[in-house]
mmCIF file of C-alpha atoms in Angstrom:
data_model
loop_
_atom_site.group_PDB
_atom_site.id
_atom_site.type_symbol
_atom_site.label_atom_id
_atom_site.label_comp_id
_atom_site.label_asym_id
_atom_site.label_seq_id
_atom_site.Cartn_x
_atom_site.Cartn_y
_atom_site.Cartn_z
ATOM 1 C CA UNK A 49 -47.725 -49.537 54.573
ATOM 2 C CA UNK A 50 -48.570 -45.701 55.727
ATOM 3 C CA UNK A 51 -47.733 -42.817 53.268
ATOM 4 C CA UNK A 52 -44.456 -42.326 55.427
ATOM 5 C CA UNK A 53 -43.525 -45.835 54.546
ATOM 6 C CA UNK A 54 -43.981 -45.521 51.309
ATOM 7 C CA UNK A 55 -40.798 -45.157 48.955
ATOM 8 C CA UNK A 56 -40.012 -41.787 47.506
ATOM 9 C CA UNK A 57 -39.128 -42.434 43.854
ATOM 10 C CA UNK A 58 -38.668 -38.924 43.101
ATOM 11 C CA UNK A 59 -36.258 -38.472 46.081
ATOM 12 C CA UNK A 60 -34.900 -41.987 45.276
ATOM 13 C CA UNK A 61 -33.723 -40.636 41.138
ATOM 14 C CA UNK A 62 -32.920 -37.260 42.805
ATOM 15 C CA UNK A 63 -29.871 -39.186 45.001
ATOM 16 C CA UNK A 64 -28.793 -41.687 42.163
ATOM 17 C CA UNK A 65 -28.185 -38.881 39.890
ATOM 18 C CA UNK A 66 -26.228 -36.786 42.927
ATOM 19 C CA UNK A 67 -23.984 -40.244 42.683
ATOM 20 C CA UNK A 68 -23.024 -39.944 39.212
ATOM 21 C CA UNK A 69 -19.701 -37.962 38.251
ATOM 22 C CA UNK A 70 -20.104 -35.659 35.234
ATOM 23 C CA UNK A 71 -20.136 -36.803 32.082
ATOM 24 C CA UNK A 72 -16.485 -35.382 31.391
ATOM 25 C CA UNK A 73 -15.440 -37.475 34.443
ATOM 26 C CA UNK A 74 -17.090 -40.622 34.037
ATOM 27 C CA UNK A 75 -14.523 -42.434 32.251
ATOM 28 C CA UNK A 76 -11.470 -41.030 34.095
ATOM 29 C CA UNK A 77 -9.431 -41.167 37.088
ATOM 30 C CA UNK A 78 -11.446 -43.451 39.976
ATOM 31 C CA UNK A 79 -14.196 -43.390 38.028
ATOM 32 C CA UNK A 80 -13.039 -45.660 35.476
ATOM 33 C CA UNK A 81 -11.637 -48.716 37.296
ATOM 34 C CA UNK A 82 -12.904 -51.152 39.429
ATOM 35 C CA UNK A 83 -10.664 -51.475 42.942
ATOM 36 C CA UNK A 84 -9.858 -54.625 45.244
ATOM 37 C CA UNK A 85 -8.117 -54.747 48.415
ATOM 38 C CA UNK A 86 -6.727 -57.197 50.338
ATOM 39 C CA UNK A 87 -5.619 -57.434 53.630
ATOM 40 C CA UNK A 88 -3.778 -60.569 54.723
ATOM 41 C CA UNK A 89 -2.731 -60.623 58.743
ATOM 42 C CA UNK A 90 -1.714 -62.578 61.464
ATOM 43 C CA UNK A 91 -5.030 -64.506 61.989
ATOM 44 C CA UNK A 92 -7.499 -63.418 58.670
ATOM 45 C CA UNK A 93 -7.460 -62.791 54.938
ATOM 46 C CA UNK A 94 -9.590 -60.191 53.837
ATOM 47 C CA UNK A 95 -10.690 -58.542 50.946
ATOM 48 C CA UNK A 96 -12.908 -55.961 49.316
ATOM 49 C CA UNK A 97 -13.861 -55.128 45.733
ATOM 50 C CA UNK A 98 -15.481 -51.124 45.400
ATOM 51 C CA UNK A 99 -16.293 -49.130 42.833
ATOM 52 C CA UNK A 100 -16.500 -45.123 43.186
ATOM 53 C CA UNK A 101 -19.058 -43.121 44.586
ATOM 54 C CA UNK A 102 -19.771 -39.322 45.247
ATOM 55 C CA UNK A 103 -18.918 -40.858 49.091
ATOM 56 C CA UNK A 104 -16.104 -42.464 48.689
ATOM 57 C CA UNK A 105 -17.230 -46.308 47.270
ATOM 58 C CA UNK A 106 -19.589 -48.705 47.273
ATOM 59 C CA UNK A 107 -18.506 -52.433 47.951
ATOM 60 C CA UNK A 108 -19.732 -54.771 45.471
ATOM 61 C CA UNK A 109 -18.038 -57.946 46.918
ATOM 62 C CA UNK A 110 -16.201 -59.379 49.797
ATOM 63 C CA UNK A 111 -14.256 -62.253 51.602
ATOM 64 C CA UNK A 112 -12.996 -62.848 55.244
ATOM 65 C CA UNK A 113 -11.807 -66.238 56.324
ATOM 66 C CA UNK A 114 -9.534 -67.086 59.509
ATOM 67 C CA UNK A 115 -6.408 -68.098 58.240
ATOM 68 C CA UNK A 116 -4.467 -68.263 60.902
ATOM 69 C CA UNK A 117 -0.658 -67.533 59.177
ATOM 70 C CA UNK A 118 1.207 -66.555 62.108
ATOM 71 C CA UNK A 119 0.214 -70.146 64.110
ATOM 72 C CA UNK A 120 3.519 -70.853 65.827
ATOM 73 C CA UNK A 121 5.435 -68.480 64.207
ATOM 74 C CA UNK A 122 6.534 -66.638 68.250
ATOM 75 C CA UNK A 123 8.081 -70.371 68.578
ATOM 76 C CA UNK A 124 9.839 -71.325 65.794
ATOM 77 C CA UNK A 125 9.865 -67.850 63.571
ATOM 78 C CA UNK A 126 8.581 -69.417 60.524
ATOM 79 C CA UNK A 127 5.649 -69.807 58.303
ATOM 80 C CA UNK A 128 4.230 -73.309 58.574
ATOM 81 C CA UNK A 129 3.379 -75.485 55.887
ATOM 82 C CA UNK A 130 -0.053 -75.819 56.861
ATOM 83 C CA UNK A 131 -0.515 -72.546 57.388
ATOM 84 C CA UNK A 132 0.582 -71.604 54.270
ATOM 85 C CA UNK A 133 -1.559 -73.694 52.442
ATOM 86 C CA UNK A 134 -4.469 -72.438 54.023
ATOM 87 C CA UNK A 135 -3.588 -68.903 53.642
ATOM 88 C CA UNK A 136 -2.491 -69.685 49.545
ATOM 89 C CA UNK A 137 -6.321 -71.157 49.381
ATOM 90 C CA UNK A 138 -8.039 -67.943 50.690
ATOM 91 C CA UNK A 139 -5.761 -66.066 48.699
ATOM 92 C CA UNK A 140 -6.662 -67.691 45.562
ATOM 93 C CA UNK A 141 -10.655 -67.014 46.314
ATOM 94 C CA UNK A 142 -9.300 -63.058 46.930
ATOM 95 C CA UNK A 143 -8.145 -63.434 43.294
ATOM 96 C CA UNK A 144 -11.056 -65.557 41.599
ATOM 97 C CA UNK A 145 -12.919 -63.118 42.761
ATOM 98 C CA UNK A 146 -11.088 -60.092 41.764
ATOM 99 C CA UNK A 147 -10.972 -61.189 37.882
ATOM 100 C CA UNK A 148 -14.542 -62.229 38.196
ATOM 101 C CA UNK A 149 -15.300 -58.427 39.348
ATOM 102 C CA UNK A 150 -13.438 -57.175 36.867
ATOM 103 C CA UNK A 151 -10.868 -55.548 38.982
ATOM 104 C CA UNK A 152 -8.654 -52.976 37.477
ATOM 105 C CA UNK A 153 -6.684 -51.621 40.278
ATOM 106 C CA UNK A 154 -5.754 -53.475 43.372
ATOM 107 C CA UNK A 155 -3.331 -54.167 46.261
ATOM 108 C CA UNK A 156 -2.743 -56.828 48.646
ATOM 109 C CA UNK A 157 -0.772 -56.290 51.393
ATOM 110 C CA UNK A 158 0.609 -58.294 54.460
ATOM 111 C CA UNK A 159 1.320 -57.098 57.562
ATOM 112 C CA UNK A 160 2.538 -58.163 61.174
ATOM 113 C CA UNK A 161 3.310 -62.030 60.891
ATOM 114 C CA UNK A 162 5.008 -62.016 57.311
ATOM 115 C CA UNK A 163 7.324 -58.803 59.029
ATOM 116 C CA UNK A 164 8.727 -61.721 61.582
ATOM 117 C CA UNK A 165 8.740 -64.484 59.826
ATOM 118 C CA UNK A 166 12.062 -65.846 58.486
ATOM 119 C CA UNK A 167 10.543 -67.274 55.668
ATOM 120 C CA UNK A 168 8.415 -64.563 54.424
ATOM 121 C CA UNK A 169 10.504 -64.025 51.221
ATOM 122 C CA UNK A 170 9.986 -67.651 49.638
ATOM 123 C CA UNK A 171 6.277 -67.887 51.106
ATOM 124 C CA UNK A 172 5.373 -64.437 49.070
ATOM 125 C CA UNK A 173 7.593 -65.813 45.953
ATOM 126 C CA UNK A 174 4.880 -69.088 46.357
ATOM 127 C CA UNK A 175 2.202 -66.528 46.538
ATOM 128 C CA UNK A 176 3.229 -65.046 43.320
ATOM 129 C CA UNK A 177 3.650 -68.502 41.451
ATOM 130 C CA UNK A 178 0.660 -70.287 42.273
ATOM 131 C CA UNK A 179 -1.882 -66.941 42.076
ATOM 132 C CA UNK A 180 -0.118 -64.403 40.183
ATOM 133 C CA UNK A 181 -0.608 -62.167 43.428
ATOM 134 C CA UNK A 182 1.846 -59.434 44.091
ATOM 135 C CA UNK A 183 1.520 -59.819 48.141
ATOM 136 C CA UNK A 184 3.594 -56.541 49.970
ATOM 137 C CA UNK A 185 4.788 -56.988 53.445
ATOM 138 C CA UNK A 186 4.172 -53.399 54.655
ATOM 139 C CA UNK A 187 5.982 -51.526 57.724
ATOM 140 C CA UNK A 188 4.487 -50.863 60.611
ATOM 141 C CA UNK A 189 4.100 -46.962 60.167
ATOM 142 C CA UNK A 190 1.975 -47.962 56.433
ATOM 143 C CA UNK A 191 -0.279 -50.043 58.341
ATOM 144 C CA UNK A 192 -1.107 -47.895 61.323
ATOM 145 C CA UNK A 193 -1.681 -44.801 58.412
ATOM 146 C CA UNK A 194 -4.027 -47.092 56.164
ATOM 147 C CA UNK A 195 -6.291 -48.325 59.254
ATOM 148 C CA UNK A 196 -6.675 -44.677 60.168
ATOM 149 C CA UNK A 197 -7.385 -43.560 56.478
ATOM 150 C CA UNK A 198 -9.899 -46.134 57.007
ATOM 151 C CA UNK A 199 -11.604 -45.485 59.982
ATOM 152 C CA UNK A 200 -11.312 -41.528 59.396
ATOM 153 C CA UNK A 201 -15.138 -40.966 58.665
ATOM 154 C CA UNK A 202 -15.849 -42.321 61.872
ATOM 155 C CA UNK A 203 -13.373 -39.760 64.039
ATOM 156 C CA UNK A 204 -15.974 -37.069 66.341
ATOM 157 C CA UNK A 205 -14.521 -33.563 65.129
ATOM 158 C CA UNK A 206 -16.086 -31.873 68.268
ATOM 159 C CA UNK A 207 -12.908 -33.322 70.465
ATOM 160 C CA UNK A 208 -9.728 -31.872 70.186
ATOM 161 C CA UNK A 209 -7.717 -35.191 70.195
ATOM 162 C CA UNK A 210 -8.395 -38.930 69.070
ATOM 163 C CA UNK A 211 -6.934 -42.347 69.893
ATOM 164 C CA UNK A 212 -7.061 -44.706 67.308
ATOM 165 C CA UNK A 213 -5.704 -48.510 68.161
ATOM 166 C CA UNK A 214 -6.207 -51.438 66.227
ATOM 167 C CA UNK A 215 -5.327 -54.852 67.690
ATOM 168 C CA UNK A 216 -4.296 -57.247 65.421
ATOM 169 C CA UNK A 217 -3.134 -60.791 65.501
ATOM 170 C CA UNK A 218 0.185 -60.467 65.373
ATOM 171 C CA UNK A 219 0.562 -56.553 66.867
ATOM 172 C CA UNK A 220 -1.361 -54.036 68.050
ATOM 173 C CA UNK A 221 -1.049 -50.304 66.363
ATOM 174 C CA UNK A 222 -1.792 -47.049 68.514
ATOM 175 C CA UNK A 223 -2.205 -43.752 66.611
ATOM 176 C CA UNK A 224 -2.669 -40.543 68.519
ATOM 177 C CA UNK A 225 -4.008 -37.267 66.692
ATOM 178 C CA UNK A 226 -4.723 -33.746 66.788
ATOM 179 C CA UNK A 227 -8.002 -33.295 65.045
ATOM 180 C CA UNK A 228 -7.626 -30.333 63.151
ATOM 181 C CA UNK A 229 -10.467 -28.102 60.908
ATOM 182 C CA UNK A 230 -11.687 -29.347 57.731
ATOM 183 C CA UNK A 231 -10.689 -32.608 58.813
ATOM 184 C CA UNK A 232 -7.105 -32.023 58.042
ATOM 185 C CA UNK A 233 -5.521 -33.863 61.156
ATOM 186 C CA UNK A 234 -1.726 -33.997 62.737
ATOM 187 C CA UNK A 235 -0.596 -37.516 63.841
ATOM 188 C CA UNK A 236 1.503 -36.848 66.892
ATOM 189 C CA UNK A 237 2.487 -39.868 67.224
ATOM 190 C CA UNK A 238 2.058 -43.233 66.976
ATOM 191 C CA UNK A 239 3.867 -47.173 68.027
ATOM 192 C CA UNK A 240 3.379 -50.699 67.067
ATOM 193 C CA UNK A 241 3.012 -52.604 70.300
ATOM 194 C CA UNK A 242 4.295 -56.333 69.010
ATOM 195 C CA UNK A 243 1.462 -58.301 70.751
ATOM 196 C CA UNK A 244 -1.504 -59.223 69.153
ATOM 197 C CA UNK A 245 -4.048 -61.882 69.882
ATOM 198 C CA UNK A 246 -2.307 -64.805 68.188
ATOM 199 C CA UNK A 247 0.860 -63.907 69.708
ATOM 200 C CA UNK A 248 0.012 -62.859 72.943
ATOM 201 C CA UNK A 249 -1.988 -66.090 73.233
ATOM 202 C CA UNK A 250 0.555 -68.215 71.878
ATOM 203 C CA UNK A 251 3.089 -66.677 75.133
ATOM 204 C CA UNK A 252 0.601 -67.672 77.594
ATOM 205 C CA UNK A 253 -1.987 -69.756 76.728
ATOM 206 C CA UNK A 254 -5.231 -70.844 77.997
ATOM 207 C CA UNK A 255 -6.379 -68.145 80.669
ATOM 208 C CA UNK A 256 -8.457 -71.283 82.019
ATOM 209 C CA UNK A 257 -5.255 -73.093 83.317
ATOM 210 C CA UNK A 258 -4.670 -70.027 85.902
ATOM 211 C CA UNK A 259 -6.326 -67.070 87.272
ATOM 212 C CA UNK A 260 -3.002 -65.049 86.826
ATOM 213 C CA UNK A 261 -2.723 -65.375 83.381
ATOM 214 C CA UNK A 262 -5.357 -62.315 82.852
ATOM 215 C CA UNK A 263 -3.170 -60.041 84.875
ATOM 216 C CA UNK A 264 -0.007 -61.433 83.246
ATOM 217 C CA UNK A 265 -1.256 -60.399 79.763
ATOM 218 C CA UNK A 266 -2.316 -57.367 80.685
ATOM 219 C CA UNK A 267 1.190 -56.049 82.409
ATOM 220 C CA UNK A 268 2.882 -57.004 79.469
ATOM 221 C CA UNK A 269 0.631 -54.925 77.427
ATOM 222 C CA UNK A 270 0.645 -52.374 79.658
ATOM 223 C CA UNK A 271 4.603 -52.052 79.766
ATOM 224 C CA UNK A 272 4.283 -50.206 76.284
ATOM 225 C CA UNK A 273 1.216 -48.448 76.356
ATOM 226 C CA UNK A 274 2.799 -46.832 79.910
ATOM 227 C CA UNK A 275 5.570 -46.089 77.154
ATOM 228 C CA UNK A 276 3.210 -43.828 75.037
ATOM 229 C CA UNK A 277 1.897 -42.163 77.765
ATOM 230 C CA UNK A 278 5.024 -40.961 79.557
ATOM 231 C CA UNK A 279 5.502 -39.467 75.537
ATOM 232 C CA UNK A 280 2.758 -37.870 75.144
ATOM 233 C CA UNK A 281 0.748 -37.619 78.148
ATOM 234 C CA UNK A 282 -2.977 -38.484 76.919
ATOM 235 C CA UNK A 283 -4.576 -39.150 80.658
ATOM 236 C CA UNK A 284 -4.253 -35.486 80.964
ATOM 237 C CA UNK A 285 -6.296 -34.530 77.870
ATOM 238 C CA UNK A 286 -8.421 -37.266 78.420
ATOM 239 C CA UNK A 287 -9.184 -36.107 82.141
ATOM 240 C CA UNK A 288 -10.148 -32.947 80.656
ATOM 241 C CA UNK A 289 -12.973 -34.530 78.675
ATOM 242 C CA UNK A 290 -11.352 -33.754 74.624
ATOM 243 C CA UNK A 291 -10.121 -37.209 73.334
ATOM 244 C CA UNK A 292 -12.054 -39.991 71.186
ATOM 245 C CA UNK A 293 -11.327 -43.708 71.465
ATOM 246 C CA UNK A 294 -11.846 -45.539 68.406
ATOM 247 C CA UNK A 295 -11.054 -48.905 68.362
ATOM 248 C CA UNK A 296 -10.868 -51.217 64.947
ATOM 249 C CA UNK A 297 -10.638 -54.951 65.179
ATOM 250 C CA UNK A 298 -12.075 -58.307 65.421
ATOM 251 C CA UNK A 299 -11.627 -57.982 69.330
ATOM 252 C CA UNK A 300 -13.905 -54.505 69.577
ATOM 253 C CA UNK A 301 -16.386 -55.513 66.751
ATOM 254 C CA UNK A 302 -16.927 -59.106 68.822
ATOM 255 C CA UNK A 303 -16.933 -57.499 71.930
ATOM 256 C CA UNK A 304 -19.600 -55.382 70.407
ATOM 257 C CA UNK A 305 -21.513 -58.114 69.471
ATOM 258 C CA UNK A 306 -21.730 -59.371 72.898
ATOM 259 C CA UNK A 307 -22.739 -56.329 74.237
ATOM 260 C CA UNK A 308 -25.589 -55.828 71.862
ATOM 261 C CA UNK A 309 -26.514 -59.581 72.753
ATOM 262 C CA UNK A 310 -26.662 -60.227 68.632
ATOM 263 C CA UNK A 311 -27.522 -63.694 67.683
ATOM 264 C CA UNK A 312 -25.856 -63.170 64.910
ATOM 265 C CA UNK A 313 -22.844 -60.548 63.677
ATOM 266 C CA UNK A 314 -24.449 -57.396 62.268
ATOM 267 C CA UNK A 315 -21.702 -55.229 60.994
ATOM 268 C CA UNK A 316 -24.683 -52.393 60.346
ATOM 269 C CA UNK A 317 -25.555 -52.659 64.013
ATOM 270 C CA UNK A 318 -21.386 -52.619 64.940
ATOM 271 C CA UNK A 319 -19.662 -50.143 62.907
ATOM 272 C CA UNK A 320 -19.686 -46.660 64.060
ATOM 273 C CA UNK A 321 -21.472 -47.847 66.984
ATOM 274 C CA UNK A 322 -20.657 -46.311 70.794
ATOM 275 C CA UNK A 323 -20.572 -48.649 73.840
ATOM 276 C CA UNK A 324 -19.655 -47.660 77.883
ATOM 277 C CA UNK A 325 -16.308 -48.449 78.364
ATOM 278 C CA UNK A 326 -17.689 -49.688 81.906
ATOM 279 C CA UNK A 327 -19.471 -51.807 79.856
ATOM 280 C CA UNK A 328 -17.132 -53.389 77.826
ATOM 281 C CA UNK A 329 -14.921 -53.864 80.698
ATOM 282 C CA UNK A 330 -17.301 -56.135 82.463
ATOM 283 C CA UNK A 331 -17.622 -58.538 79.402
ATOM 284 C CA UNK A 332 -13.938 -58.511 79.426
ATOM 285 C CA UNK A 333 -13.570 -59.890 82.852
ATOM 286 C CA UNK A 334 -16.566 -62.008 82.436
ATOM 287 C CA UNK A 335 -14.409 -63.797 79.129
ATOM 288 C CA UNK A 336 -11.088 -64.142 80.966
ATOM 289 C CA UNK A 337 -13.134 -66.010 83.922
ATOM 290 C CA UNK A 338 -14.996 -68.439 81.599
ATOM 291 C CA UNK A 339 -13.431 -71.192 79.774
ATOM 292 C CA UNK A 340 -13.264 -72.303 76.053
ATOM 293 C CA UNK A 341 -15.991 -73.793 75.841
ATOM 294 C CA UNK A 342 -18.486 -70.953 77.890
ATOM 295 C CA UNK A 343 -16.798 -68.730 75.301
ATOM 296 C CA UNK A 344 -17.686 -70.302 72.192
ATOM 297 C CA UNK A 345 -21.361 -70.862 72.996
ATOM 298 C CA UNK A 346 -21.155 -66.585 72.619
ATOM 299 C CA UNK A 347 -23.076 -66.783 68.659
ATOM 300 C CA UNK A 348 -20.383 -63.912 67.887
ATOM 301 C CA UNK A 349 -17.016 -65.340 69.447
ATOM 302 C CA UNK A 350 -17.682 -69.053 68.212
ATOM 303 C CA UNK A 351 -15.374 -71.562 68.062
ATOM 304 C CA UNK A 352 -12.969 -70.047 65.774
ATOM 305 C CA UNK A 353 -12.491 -66.915 68.216
ATOM 306 C CA UNK A 354 -13.022 -68.781 71.278
ATOM 307 C CA UNK A 355 -9.356 -69.196 72.340
ATOM 308 C CA UNK A 356 -8.059 -65.490 71.525
ATOM 309 C CA UNK A 357 -10.826 -63.163 72.242
ATOM 310 C CA UNK A 358 -9.252 -63.008 75.770
ATOM 311 C CA UNK A 359 -5.841 -61.693 74.884
ATOM 312 C CA UNK A 360 -8.122 -59.180 72.863
ATOM 313 C CA UNK A 361 -9.945 -58.394 76.311
ATOM 314 C CA UNK A 362 -6.468 -57.943 77.760
ATOM 315 C CA UNK A 363 -5.325 -55.575 75.580
ATOM 316 C CA UNK A 364 -8.369 -53.600 75.524
ATOM 317 C CA UNK A 365 -8.475 -53.523 79.213
ATOM 318 C CA UNK A 366 -4.932 -52.688 79.753
ATOM 319 C CA UNK A 367 -5.463 -49.584 77.143
ATOM 320 C CA UNK A 368 -8.625 -48.432 79.631
ATOM 321 C CA UNK A 369 -6.570 -49.129 83.002
ATOM 322 C CA UNK A 370 -3.854 -46.285 81.780
ATOM 323 C CA UNK A 371 -6.586 -44.341 79.560
ATOM 324 C CA UNK A 372 -10.208 -44.255 81.121
ATOM 325 C CA UNK A 373 -12.470 -42.621 78.411
ATOM 326 C CA UNK A 374 -16.119 -43.191 79.268
ATOM 327 C CA UNK A 375 -17.232 -44.710 75.907
ATOM 328 C CA UNK A 376 -15.223 -46.099 72.737
ATOM 329 C CA UNK A 377 -16.750 -46.184 69.263
ATOM 330 C CA UNK A 378 -16.618 -49.262 66.998
ATOM 331 C CA UNK A 379 -14.781 -49.065 63.588
ATOM 332 C CA UNK A 380 -15.820 -52.479 61.661
ATOM 333 C CA UNK A 381 -13.210 -50.710 59.041
ATOM 334 C CA UNK A 382 -9.128 -50.097 58.981
ATOM 335 C CA UNK A 383 -6.864 -51.228 56.384
ATOM 336 C CA UNK A 384 -8.813 -52.222 53.413
ATOM 337 C CA UNK A 385 -10.819 -48.956 53.263
ATOM 338 C CA UNK A 386 -7.986 -47.407 53.690
ATOM 339 C CA UNK A 387 -6.177 -49.435 50.702
ATOM 340 C CA UNK A 388 -9.365 -48.311 48.597
ATOM 341 C CA UNK A 389 -9.021 -44.698 49.245
ATOM 342 C CA UNK A 390 -5.205 -44.476 48.361
ATOM 343 C CA UNK A 391 -5.986 -46.365 45.147
ATOM 344 C CA UNK A 392 -9.209 -43.656 44.192
ATOM 345 C CA UNK A 393 -6.375 -41.141 45.285
ATOM 346 C CA UNK A 394 -3.618 -42.371 43.240
ATOM 347 C CA UNK A 395 -6.322 -42.936 40.518
ATOM 348 C CA UNK A 396 -7.387 -39.027 40.192
ATOM 349 C CA UNK A 397 -3.999 -37.993 40.720
ATOM 350 C CA UNK A 398 -2.605 -39.934 37.724
ATOM 351 C CA UNK A 399 -5.714 -38.645 35.309
ATOM 352 C CA UNK A 400 -4.814 -35.075 36.844
ATOM 353 C CA UNK A 401 -1.040 -35.554 35.331
ATOM 354 C CA UNK A 402 -2.191 -36.733 31.772
ATOM 355 C CA UNK A 403 -4.746 -33.612 31.293
ATOM 356 C CA UNK A 404 -3.088 -31.504 28.213
ATOM 357 C CA UNK A 405 -1.346 -28.472 29.915
ATOM 358 C CA UNK A 406 -2.051 -25.716 27.045
ATOM 359 C CA UNK A 407 -5.644 -24.147 28.067
ATOM 360 C CA UNK A 408 -4.002 -21.633 29.799
ATOM 361 C CA UNK A 409 -1.639 -20.634 26.582
ATOM 362 C CA UNK A 410 -5.414 -20.478 24.717
ATOM 363 C CA UNK A 411 -6.741 -18.763 26.913
ATOM 364 C CA UNK A 412 -3.831 -15.531 26.497
ATOM 365 C CA UNK A 413 -4.251 -15.882 22.749
ATOM 366 C CA UNK A 414 -7.805 -14.530 23.064
ATOM 367 C CA UNK A 415 -6.433 -11.154 24.389
ATOM 368 C CA UNK A 416 -7.394 -8.174 21.795
ATOM 369 C CA UNK A 417 -4.526 -7.568 19.086
ATOM 370 C CA UNK A 418 -1.050 -7.653 20.566
ATOM 371 C CA UNK A 419 -1.813 -5.760 23.814
ATOM 372 C CA UNK A 420 -0.100 -7.384 26.592
ATOM 373 C CA UNK A 421 -2.390 -10.247 28.664
ATOM 374 C CA UNK A 422 -2.387 -8.945 32.353
ATOM 375 C CA UNK A 423 -1.804 -12.172 34.975
ATOM 376 C CA UNK A 424 -3.579 -12.099 38.406
ATOM 377 C CA UNK A 425 -1.320 -12.357 41.480
ATOM 378 C CA UNK A 426 -2.009 -15.363 42.968
#
């Protein structure tokens, strides 16, 4: 081991010290809790358990499982018994992990498939009865906002604007942002495209069956993208080179893993990576022309995603055809991270509201004699 490779114990100690809050704050606000966030989507059930640190939070446990809750909903309008059973098993694991880790503040949300299914109310009641978990079905607007909150550390403020997209199982969220000073961003517009990897696949079937299926997928998504483009004129700003595109979803992280040739998915390699759009589109087109077996052999796709990844590719390529950015940033983060950030902010706000308010009154009493105290104009 060279001198440069040796750990600097003094530096590490300083870093640990900087992570600690001041002693008066250690047991107040965000610092007094362990947090849990569950994101139940059309295809996946995902959990993060975290503790706060000076940079935001530190993940101490996690869980992810493909449950396919939305399987068949586009045809029947109902969550199937088999899908609900799979999902409740996964949610039970999430609940056990949060209990084991001593989670004191949590939020568990469900997205597009639970907004659509006619028997969602019965499913939510069953989750409460069997697991004791309160499951909130959130709006498309809140889902987009949470995804944006979770991805915001990856925004590049050298750009004037950002286009953030989240390809889910049942829908795709788009957020168009103006990036401001001091990271104060303005949401100019947002929309929810009613197609995700599950719903689009169920609607069009296997691309191997016909060469026109992939094109039909793109055309159907493109109709919604063109509507958003007409409203905001994003392509003109892209032409000036002042737009960052940031994608958060299993589709873009999978495409990044394929691009890097990973033998096993590696979040540290993928999260925050920049990919040339031309390379990503090449992968999309190659996968669209391959069959299920060929896709399943890709280590970062496998059998669980082999039938869904092509519809995700169609969404990515439909966006690129309208908004041809030169490169795209990949985020392996989103709704769960957004939930954690909001839970911590809420804890801080509650602690602030509970602080005694007599300090200013005591200071005024310290004036000399009965002389009036001048207040400084704000």
